PDB file of C-alpha atoms in Angstrom:
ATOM      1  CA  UNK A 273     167.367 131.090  41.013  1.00 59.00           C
ATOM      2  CA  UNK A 274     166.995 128.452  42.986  1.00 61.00           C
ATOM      3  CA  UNK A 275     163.757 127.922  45.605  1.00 67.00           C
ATOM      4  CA  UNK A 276     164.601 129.048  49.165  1.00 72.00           C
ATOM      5  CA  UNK A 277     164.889 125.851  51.526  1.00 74.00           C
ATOM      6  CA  UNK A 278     161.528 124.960  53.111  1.00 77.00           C
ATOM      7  CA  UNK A 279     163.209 121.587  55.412  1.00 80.00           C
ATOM      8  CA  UNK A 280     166.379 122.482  55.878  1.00 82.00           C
ATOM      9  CA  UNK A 281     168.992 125.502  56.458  1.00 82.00           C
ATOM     10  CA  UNK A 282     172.127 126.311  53.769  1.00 78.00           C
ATOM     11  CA  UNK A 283     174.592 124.591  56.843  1.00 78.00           C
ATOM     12  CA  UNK A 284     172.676 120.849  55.857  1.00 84.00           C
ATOM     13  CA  UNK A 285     174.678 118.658  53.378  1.00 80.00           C
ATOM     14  CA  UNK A 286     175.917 114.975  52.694  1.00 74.00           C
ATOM     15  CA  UNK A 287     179.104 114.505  54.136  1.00 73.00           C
ATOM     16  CA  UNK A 288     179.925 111.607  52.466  1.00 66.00           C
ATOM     17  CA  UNK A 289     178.389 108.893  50.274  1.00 64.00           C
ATOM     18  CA  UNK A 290     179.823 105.399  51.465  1.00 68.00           C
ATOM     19  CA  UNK A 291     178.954 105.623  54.596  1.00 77.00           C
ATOM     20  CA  UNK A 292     176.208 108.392  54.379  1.00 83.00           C
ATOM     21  CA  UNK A 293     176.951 110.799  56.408  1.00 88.00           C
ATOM     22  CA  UNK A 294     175.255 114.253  57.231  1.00 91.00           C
ATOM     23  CA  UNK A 295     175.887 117.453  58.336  1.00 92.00           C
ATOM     24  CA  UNK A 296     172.919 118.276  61.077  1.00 93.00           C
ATOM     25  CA  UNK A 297     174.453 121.578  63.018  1.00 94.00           C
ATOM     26  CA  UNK A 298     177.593 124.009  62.457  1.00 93.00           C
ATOM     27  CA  UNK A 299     180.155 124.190  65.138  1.00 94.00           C
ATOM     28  CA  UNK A 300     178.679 127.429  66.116  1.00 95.00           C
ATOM     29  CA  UNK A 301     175.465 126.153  66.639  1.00 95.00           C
ATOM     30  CA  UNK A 302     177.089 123.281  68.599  1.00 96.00           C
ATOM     31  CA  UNK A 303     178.864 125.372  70.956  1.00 97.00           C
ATOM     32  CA  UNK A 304     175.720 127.903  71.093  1.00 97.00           C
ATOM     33  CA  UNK A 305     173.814 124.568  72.362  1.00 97.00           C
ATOM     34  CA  UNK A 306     176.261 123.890  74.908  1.00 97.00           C
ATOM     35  CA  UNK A 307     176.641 126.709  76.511  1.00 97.00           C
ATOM     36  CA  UNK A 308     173.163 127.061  76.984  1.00 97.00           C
ATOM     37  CA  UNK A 309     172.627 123.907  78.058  1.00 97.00           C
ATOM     38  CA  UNK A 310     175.300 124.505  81.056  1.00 97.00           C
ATOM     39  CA  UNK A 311     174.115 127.973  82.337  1.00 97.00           C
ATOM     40  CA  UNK A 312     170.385 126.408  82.073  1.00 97.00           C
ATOM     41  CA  UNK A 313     171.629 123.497  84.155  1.00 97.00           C
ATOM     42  CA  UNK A 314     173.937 125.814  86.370  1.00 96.00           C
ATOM     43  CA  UNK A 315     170.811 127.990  86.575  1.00 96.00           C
ATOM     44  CA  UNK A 316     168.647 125.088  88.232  1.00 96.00           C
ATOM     45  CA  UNK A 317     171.170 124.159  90.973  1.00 96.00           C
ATOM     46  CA  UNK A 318     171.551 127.344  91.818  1.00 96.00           C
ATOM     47  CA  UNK A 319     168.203 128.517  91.859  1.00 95.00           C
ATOM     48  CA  UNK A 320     167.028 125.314  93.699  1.00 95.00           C
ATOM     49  CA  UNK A 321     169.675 126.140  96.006  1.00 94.00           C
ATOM     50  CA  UNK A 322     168.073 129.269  96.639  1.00 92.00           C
ATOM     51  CA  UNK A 323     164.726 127.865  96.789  1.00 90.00           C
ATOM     52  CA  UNK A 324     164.446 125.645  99.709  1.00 89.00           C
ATOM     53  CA  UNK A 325     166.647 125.445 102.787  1.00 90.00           C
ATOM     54  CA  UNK A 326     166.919 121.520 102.159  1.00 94.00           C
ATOM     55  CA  UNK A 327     168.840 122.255  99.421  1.00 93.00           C
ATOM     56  CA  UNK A 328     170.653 124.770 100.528  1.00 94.00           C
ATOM     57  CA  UNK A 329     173.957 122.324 100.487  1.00 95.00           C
ATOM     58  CA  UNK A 330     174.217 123.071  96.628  1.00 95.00           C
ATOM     59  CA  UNK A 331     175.374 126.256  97.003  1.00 94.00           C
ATOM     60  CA  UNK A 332     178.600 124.584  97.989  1.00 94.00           C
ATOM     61  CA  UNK A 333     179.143 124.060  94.029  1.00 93.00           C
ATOM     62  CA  UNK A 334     179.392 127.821  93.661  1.00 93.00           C
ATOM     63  CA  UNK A 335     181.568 129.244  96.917  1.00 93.00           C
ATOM     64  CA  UNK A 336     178.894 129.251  99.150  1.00 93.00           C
ATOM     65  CA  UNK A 337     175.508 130.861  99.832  1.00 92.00           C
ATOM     66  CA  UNK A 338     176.300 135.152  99.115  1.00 93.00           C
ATOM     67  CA  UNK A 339     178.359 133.834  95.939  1.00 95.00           C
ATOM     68  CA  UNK A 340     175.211 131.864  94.709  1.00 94.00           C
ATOM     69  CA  UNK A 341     172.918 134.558  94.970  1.00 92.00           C
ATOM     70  CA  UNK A 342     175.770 137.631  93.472  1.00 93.00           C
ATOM     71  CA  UNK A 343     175.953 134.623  90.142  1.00 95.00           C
ATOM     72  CA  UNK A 344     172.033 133.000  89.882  1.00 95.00           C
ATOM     73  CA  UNK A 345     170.676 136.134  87.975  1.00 94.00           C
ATOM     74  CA  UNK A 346     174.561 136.499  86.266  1.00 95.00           C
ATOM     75  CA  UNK A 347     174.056 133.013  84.930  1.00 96.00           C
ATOM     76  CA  UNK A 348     170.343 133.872  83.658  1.00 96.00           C
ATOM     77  CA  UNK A 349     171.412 136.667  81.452  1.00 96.00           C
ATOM     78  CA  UNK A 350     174.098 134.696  79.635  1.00 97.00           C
ATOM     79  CA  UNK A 351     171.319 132.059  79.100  1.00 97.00           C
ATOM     80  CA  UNK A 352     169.080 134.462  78.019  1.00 97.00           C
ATOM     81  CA  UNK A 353     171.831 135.668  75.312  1.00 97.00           C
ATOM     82  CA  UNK A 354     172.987 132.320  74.460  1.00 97.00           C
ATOM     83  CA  UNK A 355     169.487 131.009  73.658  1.00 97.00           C
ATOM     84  CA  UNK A 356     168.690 134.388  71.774  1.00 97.00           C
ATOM     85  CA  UNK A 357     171.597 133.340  69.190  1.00 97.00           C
ATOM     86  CA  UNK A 358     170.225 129.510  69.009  1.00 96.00           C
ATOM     87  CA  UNK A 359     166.732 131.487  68.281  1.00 97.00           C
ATOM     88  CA  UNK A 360     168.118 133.194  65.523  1.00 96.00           C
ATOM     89  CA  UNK A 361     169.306 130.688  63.792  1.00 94.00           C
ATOM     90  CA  UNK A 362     166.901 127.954  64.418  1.00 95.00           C
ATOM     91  CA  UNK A 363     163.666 129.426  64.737  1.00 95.00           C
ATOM     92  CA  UNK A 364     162.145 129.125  60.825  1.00 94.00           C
ATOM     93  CA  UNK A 365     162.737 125.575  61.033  1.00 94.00           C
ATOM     94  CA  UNK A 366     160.972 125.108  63.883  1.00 96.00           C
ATOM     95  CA  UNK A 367     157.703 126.861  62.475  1.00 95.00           C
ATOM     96  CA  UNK A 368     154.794 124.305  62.441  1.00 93.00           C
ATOM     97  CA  UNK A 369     154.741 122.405  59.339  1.00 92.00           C
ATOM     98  CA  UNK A 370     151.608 119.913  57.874  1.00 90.00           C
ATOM     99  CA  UNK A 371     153.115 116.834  58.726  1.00 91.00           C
ATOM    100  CA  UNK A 372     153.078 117.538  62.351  1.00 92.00           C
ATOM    101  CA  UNK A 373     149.567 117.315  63.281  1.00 92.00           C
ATOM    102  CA  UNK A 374     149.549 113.681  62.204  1.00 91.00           C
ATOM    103  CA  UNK A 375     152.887 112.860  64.048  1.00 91.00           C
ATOM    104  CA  UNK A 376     151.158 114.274  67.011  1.00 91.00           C
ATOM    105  CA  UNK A 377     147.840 112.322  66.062  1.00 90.00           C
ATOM    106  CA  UNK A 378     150.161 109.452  66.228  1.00 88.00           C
ATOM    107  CA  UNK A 379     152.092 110.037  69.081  1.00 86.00           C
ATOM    108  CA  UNK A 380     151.625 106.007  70.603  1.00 87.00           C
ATOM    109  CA  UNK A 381     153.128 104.663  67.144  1.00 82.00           C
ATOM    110  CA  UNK A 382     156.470 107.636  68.199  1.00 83.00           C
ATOM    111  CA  UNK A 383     156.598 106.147  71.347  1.00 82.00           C
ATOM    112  CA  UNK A 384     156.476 102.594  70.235  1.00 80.00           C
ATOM    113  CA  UNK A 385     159.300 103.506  67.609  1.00 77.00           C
ATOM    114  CA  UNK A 386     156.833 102.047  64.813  1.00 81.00           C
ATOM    115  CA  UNK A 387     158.075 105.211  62.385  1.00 79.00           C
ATOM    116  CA  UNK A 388     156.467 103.307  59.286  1.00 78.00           C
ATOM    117  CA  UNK A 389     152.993 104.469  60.441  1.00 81.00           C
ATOM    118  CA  UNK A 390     154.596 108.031  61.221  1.00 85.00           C
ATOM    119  CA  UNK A 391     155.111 110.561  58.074  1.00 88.00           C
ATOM    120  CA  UNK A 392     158.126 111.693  56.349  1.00 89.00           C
ATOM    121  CA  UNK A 393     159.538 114.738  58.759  1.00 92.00           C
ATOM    122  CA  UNK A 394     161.647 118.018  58.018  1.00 92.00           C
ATOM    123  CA  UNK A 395     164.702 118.816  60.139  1.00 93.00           C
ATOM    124  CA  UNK A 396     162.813 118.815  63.480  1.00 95.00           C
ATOM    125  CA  UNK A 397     159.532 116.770  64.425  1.00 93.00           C
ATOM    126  CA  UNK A 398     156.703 118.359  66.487  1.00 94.00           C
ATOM    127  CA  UNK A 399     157.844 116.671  70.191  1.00 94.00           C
ATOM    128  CA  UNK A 400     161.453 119.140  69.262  1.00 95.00           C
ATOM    129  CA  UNK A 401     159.572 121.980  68.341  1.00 96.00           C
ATOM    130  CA  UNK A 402     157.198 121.792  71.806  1.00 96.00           C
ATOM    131  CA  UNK A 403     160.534 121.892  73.150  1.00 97.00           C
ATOM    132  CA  UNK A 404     161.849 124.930  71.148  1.00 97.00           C
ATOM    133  CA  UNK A 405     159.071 126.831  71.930  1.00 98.00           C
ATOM    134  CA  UNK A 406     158.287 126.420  75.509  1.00 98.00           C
ATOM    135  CA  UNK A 407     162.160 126.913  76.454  1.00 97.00           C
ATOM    136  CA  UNK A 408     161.320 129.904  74.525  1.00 98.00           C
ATOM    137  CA  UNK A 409     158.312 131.128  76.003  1.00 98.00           C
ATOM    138  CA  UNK A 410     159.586 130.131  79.889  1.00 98.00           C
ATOM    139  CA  UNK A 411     163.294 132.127  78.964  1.00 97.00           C
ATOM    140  CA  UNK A 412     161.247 134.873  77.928  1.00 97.00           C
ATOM    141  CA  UNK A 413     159.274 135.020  81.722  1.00 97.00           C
ATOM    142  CA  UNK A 414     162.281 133.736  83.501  1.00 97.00           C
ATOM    143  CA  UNK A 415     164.030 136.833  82.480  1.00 96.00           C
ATOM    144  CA  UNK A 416     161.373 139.229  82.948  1.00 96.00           C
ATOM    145  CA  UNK A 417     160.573 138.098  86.454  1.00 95.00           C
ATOM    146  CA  UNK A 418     163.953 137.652  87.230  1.00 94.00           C
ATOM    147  CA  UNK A 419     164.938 141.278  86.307  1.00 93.00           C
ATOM    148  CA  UNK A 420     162.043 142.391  89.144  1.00 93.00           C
ATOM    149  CA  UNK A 421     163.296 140.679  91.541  1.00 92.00           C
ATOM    150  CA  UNK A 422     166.765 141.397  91.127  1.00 89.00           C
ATOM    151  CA  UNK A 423     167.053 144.125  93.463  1.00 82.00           C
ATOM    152  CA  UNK A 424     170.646 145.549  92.802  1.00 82.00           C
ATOM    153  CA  UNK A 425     169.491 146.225  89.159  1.00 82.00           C
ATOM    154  CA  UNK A 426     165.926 146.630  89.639  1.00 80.00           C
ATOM    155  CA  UNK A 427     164.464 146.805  93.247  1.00 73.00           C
ATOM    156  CA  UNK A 428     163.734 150.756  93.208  1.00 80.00           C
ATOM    157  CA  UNK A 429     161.762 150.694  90.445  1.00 87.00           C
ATOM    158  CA  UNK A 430     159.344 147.213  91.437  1.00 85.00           C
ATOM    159  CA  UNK A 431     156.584 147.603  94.065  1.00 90.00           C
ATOM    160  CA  UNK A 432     156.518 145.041  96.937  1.00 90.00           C
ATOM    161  CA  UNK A 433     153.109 143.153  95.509  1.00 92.00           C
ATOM    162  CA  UNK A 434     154.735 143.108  92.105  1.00 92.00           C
ATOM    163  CA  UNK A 435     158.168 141.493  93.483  1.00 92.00           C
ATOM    164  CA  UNK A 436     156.196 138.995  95.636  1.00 93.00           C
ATOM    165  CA  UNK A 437     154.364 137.789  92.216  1.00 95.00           C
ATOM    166  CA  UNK A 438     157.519 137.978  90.037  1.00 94.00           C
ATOM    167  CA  UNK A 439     158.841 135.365  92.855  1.00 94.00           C
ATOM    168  CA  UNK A 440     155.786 132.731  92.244  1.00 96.00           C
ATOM    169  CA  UNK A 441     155.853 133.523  88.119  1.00 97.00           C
ATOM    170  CA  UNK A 442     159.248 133.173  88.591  1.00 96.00           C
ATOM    171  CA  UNK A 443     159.490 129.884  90.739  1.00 95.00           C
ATOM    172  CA  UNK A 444     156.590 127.874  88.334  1.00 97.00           C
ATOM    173  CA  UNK A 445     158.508 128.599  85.448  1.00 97.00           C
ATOM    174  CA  UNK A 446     161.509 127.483  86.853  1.00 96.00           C
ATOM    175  CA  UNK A 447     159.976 124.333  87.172  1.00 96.00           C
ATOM    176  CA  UNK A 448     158.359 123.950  84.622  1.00 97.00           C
ATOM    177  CA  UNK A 449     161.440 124.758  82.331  1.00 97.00           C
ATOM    178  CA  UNK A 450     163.662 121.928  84.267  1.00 97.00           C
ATOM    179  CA  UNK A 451     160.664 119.448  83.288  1.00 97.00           C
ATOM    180  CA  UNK A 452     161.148 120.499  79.751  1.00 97.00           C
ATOM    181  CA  UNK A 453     165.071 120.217  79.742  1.00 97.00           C
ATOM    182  CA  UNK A 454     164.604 116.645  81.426  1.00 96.00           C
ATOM    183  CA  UNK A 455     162.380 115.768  78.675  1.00 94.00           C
ATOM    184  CA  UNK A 456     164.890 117.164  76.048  1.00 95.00           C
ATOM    185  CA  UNK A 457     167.551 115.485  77.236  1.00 94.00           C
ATOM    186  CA  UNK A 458     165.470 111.830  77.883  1.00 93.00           C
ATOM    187  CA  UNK A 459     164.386 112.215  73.915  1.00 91.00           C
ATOM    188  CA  UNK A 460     168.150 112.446  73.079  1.00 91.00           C
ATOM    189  CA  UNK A 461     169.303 109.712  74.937  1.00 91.00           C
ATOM    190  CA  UNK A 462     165.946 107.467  73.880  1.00 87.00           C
ATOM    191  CA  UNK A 463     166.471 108.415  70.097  1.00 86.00           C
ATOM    192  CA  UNK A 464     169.548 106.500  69.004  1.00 86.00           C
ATOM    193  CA  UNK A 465     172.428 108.097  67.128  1.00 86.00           C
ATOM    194  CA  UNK A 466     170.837 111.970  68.052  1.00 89.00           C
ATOM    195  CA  UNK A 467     173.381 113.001  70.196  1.00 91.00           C
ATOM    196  CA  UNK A 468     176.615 112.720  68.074  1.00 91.00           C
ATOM    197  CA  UNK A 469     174.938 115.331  65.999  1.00 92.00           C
ATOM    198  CA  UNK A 470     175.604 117.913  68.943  1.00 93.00           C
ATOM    199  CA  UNK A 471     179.053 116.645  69.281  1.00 93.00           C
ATOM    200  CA  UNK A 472     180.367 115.615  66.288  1.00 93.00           C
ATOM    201  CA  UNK A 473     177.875 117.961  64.493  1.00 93.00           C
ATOM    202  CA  UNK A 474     176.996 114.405  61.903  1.00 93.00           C
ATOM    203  CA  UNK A 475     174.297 112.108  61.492  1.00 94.00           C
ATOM    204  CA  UNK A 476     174.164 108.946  59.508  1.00 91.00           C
ATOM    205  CA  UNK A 477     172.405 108.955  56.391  1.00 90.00           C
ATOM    206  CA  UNK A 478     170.658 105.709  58.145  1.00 90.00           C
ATOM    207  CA  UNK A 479     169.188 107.811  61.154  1.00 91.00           C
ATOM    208  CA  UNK A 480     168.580 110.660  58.704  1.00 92.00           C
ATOM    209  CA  UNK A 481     166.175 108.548  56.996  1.00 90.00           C
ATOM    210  CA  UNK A 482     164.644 106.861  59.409  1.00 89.00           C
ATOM    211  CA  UNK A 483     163.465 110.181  61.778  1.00 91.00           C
ATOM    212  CA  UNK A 484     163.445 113.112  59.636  1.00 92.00           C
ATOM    213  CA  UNK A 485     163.401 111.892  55.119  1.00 91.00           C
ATOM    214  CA  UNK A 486     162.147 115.344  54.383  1.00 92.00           C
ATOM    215  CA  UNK A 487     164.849 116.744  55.278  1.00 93.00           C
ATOM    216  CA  UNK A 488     167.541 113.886  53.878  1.00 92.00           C
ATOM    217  CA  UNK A 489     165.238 114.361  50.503  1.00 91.00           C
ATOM    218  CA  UNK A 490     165.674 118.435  50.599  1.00 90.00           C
ATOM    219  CA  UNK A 491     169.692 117.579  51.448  1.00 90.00           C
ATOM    220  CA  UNK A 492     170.585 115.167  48.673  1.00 86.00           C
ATOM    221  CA  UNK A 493     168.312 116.731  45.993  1.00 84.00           C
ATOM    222  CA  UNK A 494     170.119 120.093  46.439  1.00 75.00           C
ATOM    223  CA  UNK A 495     173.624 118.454  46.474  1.00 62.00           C
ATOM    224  CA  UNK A 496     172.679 116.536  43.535  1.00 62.00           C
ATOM    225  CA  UNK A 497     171.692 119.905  41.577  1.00 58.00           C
ATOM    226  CA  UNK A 498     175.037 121.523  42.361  1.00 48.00           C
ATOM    227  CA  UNK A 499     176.261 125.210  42.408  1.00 42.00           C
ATOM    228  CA  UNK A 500     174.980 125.612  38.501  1.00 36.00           C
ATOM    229  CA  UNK A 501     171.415 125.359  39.415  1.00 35.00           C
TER     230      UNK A 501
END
């Protein structure tokens, strides 16, 4: 029987040998992504909409002011769904591994793009796990205090006080979750080649190597092995 995966997930393969190309996501997991990458980004127009009367002209992007307050919480739900399913399935390989404390330890030589001085990486490196787990921690308080202060679902059953902290809790994390995406989304663009592998779903074997050769390794040792063994 063969050993259970520790770098990568059963999905990962070599597409093809001249070029080298790899599989990096499913098209589930692809459109998963997307669609909680839209209701997170529809989620922060909305809600800084709703936030300040400055920016009150965004509502215009979704019919108007009552319309952006009836969708805002609609919008968080299916966001909170959407990211449950990307949680499922990506969670385990986004547990810490060893190599990670010395990526971090070597953050400047990340920046720098000096990835000779930077070990050999599974699927994900420690800056995309942060990532992973604080969208997952702030999704988790985002719906909770947005629940209590939704008051066609929940307002008879949340005190005053309460409601008036769910709003801060609720505001902070807001925040603090659109810093995250930005960062997310910078680290894409900064990292060459990353983003065809959430819309084409491949990498190549070049940038495979390069940021995460754990993971190529796991890959093309499996493949090599075949279905026999």
């Amino acid at each position: 029987m063969a050993p259970r995966p520790y770098y990568s997930e059963p999905g990962d393969r070599l597409e093809s040998v001249q070029p080298v190309e790899v599989s990096r996501y499913r098209g589930f997991t692809r459109a998963n992504h997307w669609v909680t990458a839209f209701s997170l980004i529809e989620l922060a127009l909305s809600g800084l909409a709703l936030f300040d009367p400055a920016l009150y002209f965004l509502t215009g992007l979704f019919g108007g002011g009552q319309m952006t307050r009836w969708i805002h919480p609609i919008i968080g739900v299916v966001l909170f769904f959407s990211f449950a399913l990307m949680f499922i399935q990506l969670w385990r390989m986004n547990m810490p591994k060893p190599e990670d404390t010395t990526w971090v330890a070597n953050i400047g030589d990340v920046v720098k793009g000096r990835e000779e001085n930077l070990p050999e990486l599974g699927k994900y490196n420690a800056g995309q796990k942060f990532v992973f787990w604080a969208m997952t921690g702030l999704i988790i308080v985002l719906i909770v205090s947005g629940v209590m202060i939704w008051q066609q679902v929940a307002g008879h059953l949340v005190s005053v006080p309460a409601r008036r902290i769910a709003v801060l809790v609720h505001a902070l994390s807001a925040v603090a979750i659109i810093l995250v995406f930005i960062m997310h989304v910078y680290a894409a663009i900064w990292t060459r080649g990353t983003l065809r592998a959430m819309t084409r779903g491949t990498v190549t074997g070049g940038w495979a190597w390069r940021h995460h050769r754990k993971w190529l390794r796991e890959i093309a040792s499996r493949d090599n092995k075949g279905p026999a063994e």
